[in-house]
Short mmCIF file of C-alpha atoms in Angstrom, two decimals:
data_model
loop_
_atom_site.label_atom_id
_atom_site.label_comp_id
_atom_site.label_asym_id
_atom_site.label_seq_id
_atom_site.Cartn_x
_atom_site.Cartn_y
_atom_site.Cartn_z
CA MET J 1 -1.44 7.33 32.03
CA ILE J 2 -1.07 3.83 30.56
CA ARG J 3 1.88 3.19 28.25
CA CYS J 4 1.24 0.74 25.41
CA LYS J 5 3.74 -2.13 25.38
CA GLN J 6 3.34 -2.49 21.62
CA CYS J 7 4.03 1.03 20.30
CA GLY J 8 4.91 3.09 23.40
CA ARG J 9 2.00 5.57 23.19
CA GLU J 10 0.75 7.00 26.48
CA ASN J 11 -3.01 6.48 26.80
CA ALA J 12 -5.48 7.94 29.29
CA ASP J 13 -6.25 6.06 32.50
CA GLY J 14 -9.19 3.75 31.98
CA ALA J 15 -8.47 3.12 28.29
CA LYS J 16 -8.82 -0.54 27.30
CA TYR J 17 -7.08 -0.27 23.93
CA CYS J 18 -4.17 1.79 22.58
CA GLY J 19 -5.29 4.78 20.54
CA ASP J 20 -2.45 4.32 18.02
CA CYS J 21 -2.17 0.58 17.41
CA GLY J 22 -5.34 -0.87 19.01
CA THR J 23 -3.43 -3.23 21.34
CA ALA J 24 -5.24 -4.21 24.56
CA LEU J 25 -3.88 -2.29 27.56
CA ALA J 26 -3.27 -3.43 31.11
CA PRO J 27 -5.65 -1.68 33.55
CA SER J 28 -4.27 1.34 35.37
CA THR J 29 -4.26 1.57 39.16
CA GLY J 30 -3.40 5.26 39.30
CA PRO J 31 -5.75 8.24 39.42
CA SER J 32 -7.52 9.42 36.30
CA THR J 33 -6.24 12.45 34.43
CA PRO J 34 -8.43 15.56 34.99
CA VAL J 35 -10.27 17.15 32.10
CA ALA J 36 -12.56 20.16 31.93
CA VAL J 37 -16.23 19.14 31.88
CA ALA J 38 -19.71 20.57 32.18
CA ASP J 39 -22.95 19.03 33.30
CA SER J 40 -26.04 18.55 31.12
CA GLY J 41 -27.28 22.07 32.01
CA GLY J 42 -24.07 23.71 30.93
CA ARG J 43 -23.01 24.59 34.51
CA ALA J 44 -19.28 24.57 35.09
CA SER J 45 -17.87 22.10 37.56
CA LEU J 46 -14.48 21.62 39.14
CA PRO J 47 -12.09 20.66 36.31
CA GLY J 48 -11.76 16.90 35.95
CA THR J 49 -14.49 15.98 38.45
CA CYS J 50 -18.03 14.67 38.17
CA PRO J 51 -20.67 17.41 38.84
CA SER J 52 -22.73 14.87 40.80
CA CYS J 53 -20.27 13.02 43.01
CA GLY J 54 -16.98 14.85 42.52
CA TRP J 55 -15.12 11.76 41.27
CA GLY J 56 -12.19 12.19 38.86
CA LEU J 57 -13.23 11.75 35.21
CA LEU J 58 -11.52 9.87 32.39
CA PRO J 59 -10.46 11.83 29.29
CA GLY J 60 -12.87 11.43 26.39
CA ARG J 61 -15.37 9.30 28.38
CA PRO J 62 -19.03 10.48 28.49
CA PHE J 63 -19.91 8.84 31.83
CA CYS J 64 -18.55 9.17 35.38
CA PRO J 65 -16.67 5.96 36.34
CA ALA J 66 -18.06 6.17 39.90
CA CYS J 67 -21.76 7.08 39.65
CA GLY J 68 -22.49 6.83 35.91
CA THR J 69 -23.62 10.45 35.50
CA ARG J 70 -23.41 11.58 31.87
CA VAL J 71 -20.92 14.39 31.35
CA THR J 72 -19.78 16.36 28.30
CA PRO J 73 -16.08 15.73 27.73
CA VAL J 74 -14.07 18.42 25.99
CA ALA J 75 -10.99 18.27 23.78
CA SER J 76 -12.09 14.95 22.31
CA GLY J 77 -11.97 13.63 18.77
CA PRO J 78 -14.77 12.03 16.71
CA ALA J 79 -17.09 9.53 18.37
CA CYS J 80 -16.48 5.84 17.70
CA ALA J 81 -18.93 4.53 15.07
CA SER J 82 -19.23 1.26 17.01
CA CYS J 83 -19.72 2.24 20.68
CA GLY J 84 -20.19 6.04 20.49
CA VAL J 85 -17.43 6.92 22.97
CA PRO J 86 -15.57 10.12 21.97
CA ALA J 87 -11.94 9.52 21.04
CA ALA J 88 -8.86 11.44 22.09
CA PRO J 89 -7.54 13.87 19.44
CA GLY J 90 -5.38 12.06 16.87
CA ALA J 91 -6.30 8.57 18.11
CA LYS J 92 -6.49 5.82 15.46
CA PHE J 93 -8.38 3.30 17.61
CA CYS J 94 -11.22 3.62 20.12
CA ALA J 95 -9.97 3.43 23.72
CA SER J 96 -13.20 1.71 24.79
CA CYS J 97 -13.80 -1.06 22.22
CA GLY J 98 -10.63 -1.05 20.08
CA ARG J 99 -12.36 -0.36 16.77
CA SER J 100 -10.47 1.50 14.05
CA LEU J 101 -11.33 5.22 13.89
CA THR J 102 -9.63 5.77 10.54
CA GLU J 103 -11.52 3.15 8.54
CA PRO J 104 -13.45 4.91 5.76
CA LYS J 105 -17.22 5.13 6.22
CA ARG J 106 -19.51 3.21 3.91
CA ASP J 107 -22.45 4.81 2.15
CA SER J 108 -25.36 3.25 0.32
CA GLN J 109 -23.44 2.99 -2.94
CA THR J 110 -19.91 1.98 -1.91
CA SER J 111 -18.61 -0.54 0.64
CA SER J 112 -15.41 0.09 2.60
CA LEU J 113 -13.41 -1.82 0.00
CA GLY J 114 -15.48 -0.82 -3.03
CA ALA J 115 -18.69 -2.44 -4.20
CA ALA J 116 -17.50 -2.35 -7.78
CA ARG J 117 -14.70 -4.75 -6.79
CA GLY J 118 -17.14 -7.14 -5.10
CA THR J 119 -15.44 -7.02 -1.69
CA THR J 120 -16.87 -7.09 1.82
CA ARG J 121 -15.99 -5.16 4.94
CA ALA J 122 -14.30 -7.32 7.60
CA GLU J 123 -11.68 -7.30 10.33
CA LEU J 124 -9.37 -9.65 12.22
CA ALA J 125 -9.89 -9.95 15.97
CA LEU J 126 -6.85 -10.85 18.09
CA LEU J 127 -7.85 -13.40 20.77
CA ASP J 128 -6.18 -14.23 24.07
CA GLU J 129 -5.90 -17.74 25.54
CA ALA J 130 -9.43 -17.51 26.94
CA GLY J 131 -10.88 -16.43 23.59
CA ALA J 132 -11.49 -12.80 24.60
CA VAL J 133 -10.86 -10.10 21.99
CA GLN J 134 -7.67 -8.13 22.67
CA SER J 135 -7.71 -5.85 19.62
CA ARG J 136 -9.33 -5.53 16.21
CA HIS J 137 -7.62 -4.89 12.89
CA ALA J 138 -9.56 -3.89 9.77
CA LEU J 139 -8.73 -5.53 6.45
CA ARG J 140 -7.14 -2.78 4.37
CA GLY J 141 -7.99 -3.82 0.83
CA GLU J 142 -8.32 -6.88 -1.33
CA ASP J 143 -5.07 -8.25 0.15
CA THR J 144 -3.99 -7.63 3.77
CA THR J 145 -0.69 -9.03 5.05
CA VAL J 146 0.13 -10.07 8.63
CA GLY J 147 3.63 -10.29 10.05
CA ARG J 148 6.21 -9.12 12.56
CA ALA J 149 7.73 -6.19 10.66
CA ASP J 150 6.89 -5.74 6.97
CA ALA J 151 3.12 -6.34 6.99
CA ASP J 152 -0.08 -4.29 6.99
CA ILE J 153 -0.99 -5.76 10.41
CA ARG J 154 2.09 -6.07 12.60
CA PHE J 155 2.80 -7.83 15.90
CA ALA J 156 6.37 -6.79 16.65
CA ASP J 157 6.40 -8.63 20.01
CA ASP J 158 5.94 -12.11 18.50
CA PRO J 159 9.27 -13.87 17.82
CA PHE J 160 7.46 -16.81 16.16
CA LEU J 161 6.10 -14.56 13.40
CA SER J 162 8.06 -14.07 10.20
CA PRO J 163 8.47 -10.43 9.06
CA LEU J 164 5.93 -11.13 6.30
CA HIS J 165 3.96 -14.16 7.45
CA ALA J 166 0.48 -14.56 5.92
CA GLN J 167 -2.05 -12.85 3.66
CA VAL J 168 -5.82 -12.52 3.91
CA SER J 169 -7.57 -11.86 0.59
CA VAL J 170 -11.12 -10.75 -0.21
CA ARG J 171 -12.58 -11.67 -3.62
CA ASP J 172 -16.25 -11.48 -4.60
CA GLY J 173 -17.31 -11.47 -0.96
CA HIS J 174 -15.25 -14.58 -0.10
CA PHE J 175 -12.25 -14.64 2.26
CA TYR J 176 -9.03 -16.59 1.80
CA VAL J 177 -5.87 -17.05 3.87
CA ARG J 178 -2.47 -17.91 2.38
CA ASP J 179 0.90 -18.55 4.01
CA LEU J 180 3.72 -16.42 2.57
CA GLY J 181 6.56 -18.88 3.12
CA SER J 182 6.81 -18.27 6.87
CA ARG J 183 9.13 -20.31 9.05
CA ASN J 184 6.39 -21.66 11.36
CA GLY J 185 3.48 -21.80 8.93
CA THR J 186 -0.10 -20.57 9.09
CA TRP J 187 -2.63 -22.83 10.82
CA TYR J 188 -6.33 -22.93 9.96
CA PHE J 189 -8.66 -24.29 12.67
CA LEU J 190 -11.16 -26.90 11.57
CA GLU J 191 -14.89 -26.36 12.00
CA GLU J 192 -15.91 -29.79 10.67
CA PRO J 193 -14.37 -33.25 9.99
CA TYR J 194 -11.36 -32.99 7.68
CA ARG J 195 -10.17 -35.57 5.15
CA MET J 196 -6.37 -35.56 5.43
CA GLN J 197 -4.20 -35.26 2.33
CA ASP J 198 -0.69 -36.64 1.86
CA GLY J 199 1.83 -34.25 3.44
CA ASP J 200 -0.67 -32.45 5.71
CA LEU J 201 0.60 -31.07 9.02
CA VAL J 202 -2.01 -31.29 11.77
CA LEU J 203 -1.82 -29.38 15.07
CA VAL J 204 -3.34 -31.27 18.03
CA GLY J 205 -2.69 -29.42 21.29
CA SER J 206 0.90 -28.32 20.78
CA GLN J 207 1.86 -31.47 18.85
CA VAL J 208 2.62 -31.19 15.15
CA LEU J 209 1.70 -34.43 13.35
CA ARG J 210 2.57 -35.16 9.72
CA PHE J 211 0.20 -37.32 7.71
CA ARG J 212 1.77 -39.45 4.96
CA ARG J 213 0.28 -42.00 2.60
CA LEU J 214 2.27 -45.21 2.30
CA GLY J 215 0.23 -46.95 -0.39
CA TYR J 216 -0.73 -50.60 -0.50
CA PRO J 217 2.18 -53.08 -0.42
CA GLY J 218 2.60 -55.49 -3.29
CA PRO J 219 1.94 -59.23 -2.92
CA HIS J 220 4.63 -61.32 -1.24
CA PRO J 221 5.93 -64.11 -3.45
CA PRO J 222 5.61 -67.56 -1.83
CA GLU J 223 8.69 -69.09 -0.27
CA HIS J 224 10.28 -71.70 -2.47
CA ASP J 225 9.73 -74.40 0.16
CA ALA J 226 6.16 -73.22 1.07
CA THR J 227 7.14 -72.33 4.65
CA ARG J 228 4.84 -69.74 6.22
CA ARG J 229 6.30 -66.70 8.01
CA LEU J 230 5.47 -65.70 11.56
CA GLY J 231 3.96 -62.27 12.29
CA SER J 232 0.77 -60.36 13.00
CA LEU J 233 -1.98 -61.05 10.52
CA ILE J 234 -4.20 -58.11 11.55
CA PRO J 235 -3.81 -55.50 10.33
CA SER J 236 -2.29 -57.04 7.26
CA ALA J 237 -1.16 -53.68 5.83
CA ASP J 238 -0.62 -50.06 6.91
CA ILE J 239 -1.43 -47.53 4.19
CA ALA J 240 -0.74 -44.25 6.04
CA SER J 241 1.05 -42.85 9.07
CA LEU J 242 1.05 -39.95 11.53
CA THR J 243 4.50 -38.81 12.63
CA GLN J 244 5.13 -36.58 15.64
CA LEU J 245 7.58 -33.82 14.69
CA ARG J 246 10.01 -32.03 17.00
CA SER J 247 10.53 -28.25 16.77
CA ASP J 248 13.50 -28.81 14.45
CA GLY J 249 11.34 -30.91 12.10
CA SER J 250 12.90 -34.26 13.01
CA PRO J 251 10.56 -37.24 13.54
CA ARG J 252 9.88 -38.80 16.93
CA ASP J 253 7.01 -41.26 17.43
CA VAL J 254 5.08 -42.76 14.51
CA LEU J 255 1.52 -44.13 14.52
CA HIS J 256 0.54 -46.31 11.59
CA LEU J 257 -2.93 -46.29 10.05
CA SER J 258 -4.69 -49.12 8.30
CA PRO J 259 -8.16 -49.61 6.76
CA GLY J 260 -10.82 -50.04 9.43
CA ARG J 261 -8.61 -48.79 12.27
CA GLU J 262 -9.88 -45.82 14.31
CA ILE J 263 -7.43 -43.83 16.44
CA VAL J 264 -8.14 -41.59 19.45
CA ILE J 265 -5.58 -38.95 20.48
CA GLY J 266 -5.58 -37.23 23.87
CA ARG J 267 -3.73 -36.18 26.99
CA GLU J 268 -5.33 -38.80 29.27
CA THR J 269 -7.19 -41.37 27.18
CA GLY J 270 -6.88 -42.83 23.69
CA ASP J 271 -4.61 -44.88 21.47
CA TRP J 272 -1.95 -42.14 21.33
CA ILE J 273 -1.50 -40.27 24.63
CA PHE J 274 0.54 -37.12 25.32
CA PRO J 275 0.42 -36.68 29.13
CA TYR J 276 3.05 -33.91 29.01
CA ASP J 277 1.00 -31.59 26.76
CA PRO J 278 -1.19 -29.25 28.90
CA SER J 279 -2.72 -27.64 25.80
CA MET J 280 -4.24 -30.98 24.75
CA SER J 281 -7.62 -32.07 26.10
CA GLY J 282 -8.08 -35.41 27.89
CA THR J 283 -9.74 -36.80 24.74
CA HIS J 284 -8.83 -34.42 21.94
CA ALA J 285 -9.16 -35.88 18.45
CA ARG J 286 -10.30 -38.95 16.56
CA VAL J 287 -8.95 -40.28 13.26
CA ARG J 288 -11.60 -42.25 11.38
CA SER J 289 -10.97 -44.71 8.57
CA GLU J 290 -13.31 -44.15 5.62
CA ASP J 291 -12.45 -46.69 2.94
CA ALA J 292 -8.90 -45.75 1.94
CA ASP J 293 -9.11 -42.23 3.43
CA PHE J 294 -8.56 -40.95 6.95
CA VAL J 295 -10.66 -38.19 8.51
CA VAL J 296 -9.65 -36.23 11.63
CA VAL J 297 -12.49 -35.11 13.92
CA ASP J 298 -12.42 -32.79 16.93
CA GLU J 299 -13.76 -34.56 20.03
CA GLY J 300 -14.96 -31.35 21.68
CA SER J 301 -11.47 -30.24 22.69
CA ARG J 302 -10.82 -26.87 24.29
CA ASN J 303 -8.18 -25.70 21.81
CA GLY J 304 -9.39 -27.35 18.62
CA ILE J 305 -7.51 -28.90 15.71
CA ALA J 306 -5.66 -26.94 13.03
CA VAL J 307 -4.16 -27.83 9.66
CA SER J 308 -1.19 -26.06 8.12
CA VAL J 309 -2.30 -23.89 5.20
CA ARG J 310 -1.04 -25.12 1.85
CA GLY J 311 -1.83 -22.88 -1.09
CA GLU J 312 -4.99 -20.93 -0.29
CA VAL J 313 -7.79 -21.84 2.13
CA GLU J 314 -11.25 -20.25 2.07
CA MET J 315 -12.49 -18.96 5.42
CA ALA J 316 -16.02 -18.39 6.67
CA PRO J 317 -16.86 -15.54 9.08
CA GLY J 318 -15.91 -16.67 12.57
CA SER J 319 -13.03 -18.84 11.33
CA ARG J 320 -9.83 -18.82 13.38
CA PHE J 321 -6.24 -19.12 12.22
CA LEU J 322 -2.89 -19.07 14.01
CA VAL J 323 0.17 -17.09 12.93
CA GLY J 324 3.18 -17.25 15.25
CA ASP J 325 1.55 -17.31 18.69
CA LYS J 326 -1.27 -14.95 17.63
CA MET J 327 -4.78 -16.36 17.30
CA LEU J 328 -6.89 -14.34 14.84
CA ARG J 329 -10.60 -14.61 14.09
CA LEU J 330 -12.27 -13.34 10.92
CA GLU J 331 -15.25 -11.12 11.75
CA THR J 332 -17.78 -9.42 9.50
CA PRO J 333 -20.63 -7.00 10.35
#
C-alpha cells in the first residue's frame, strides 16, 4: 500500500494519484495487493494473479502489470470518464490519471457549471519543477478558492500559502484570477510582452523586482554666474526604476531606466546579472524602452516571467500562475 503524504489515505500499490485528494503518489516498491479476478472466458484463476503469467495484479486495474493481459477486476468503483480505469470503492480521484471521479457529468443541455450561467468546465493542473502534472483539481463553481486551509482547493503542505490565498472565477466562458490579500501574492506568468505599470512586482527567476515611475525632472535653473556643472550628460534623465526586493520587502540594488535604454537581465549575461540565482536563465529577460513606457519580454527562459496579480487578471486556457510554491495551469477540455 502507498500512504498519501497529503491526506494520509492508504492507496493500492501501483496507484499514481491519491484516491481521496488527487495528490501524486511516490511509486511503491512492495508487492501488489491481491484481488480476486477472472479471465475473459469467465474461468477462475488464483486470487490476485494474472491468468496468463501468474503475476500479482493491482486492485482496480484492468491489465496485468507484467504481460498486459486484460483481466476483470472485482470490487471496483465506477470507471474513470477520462482514462476508463475502474476506481476503488469510495475513491474521489482516479488512481491512474488523477481526474476527479465526483465531478458531475455534463449532458447536451447543461454544462458542469450550468449553461444558463454561461460558465465553462475547467480544472487546475498542479505542475512539478519539470512541468509534469502532479494532480488535477476541478473548478467547483463560478468562484473557486485556493489556499492552505480554508479554501476549496487546499495544499496543506505549503507554508508559503496563506490559508485563503487566491480565487479563480468563471464568467461568461472567461477565466479570471484574483489575489485574496495573501502574504506572498499571486503571480501570473506572461505569455507575451508586458507593458509595466507603476508599482508592478515582476518575478524574474527568484528575484522580485519592483517597477516605479519617477517622472521627468523639472528644468534646472542656470547658475547665477553661468558656471556649468560636471556630470554625465547621457542619459540626461531617468524616468523609471527597477528595485530588487529582499524577502522582508526591503530594497537592495536599483537599476534606473531612461528613454531609449534597453536592459537585459540574466544569470550569466546582460546589464543586470544575478550569478547566485539558479532559477534564472543565462539570458532571462529584456526590458525595452517604447517612448515613455517600458516593456518586459521573456528571452526564452526556462522558468518564465511572472507579474504579481493586482485586482483581477483574465487567463487563457494553458495559462500558469504561482501561489505559494505551487505552480498551477488552467486547463479546459
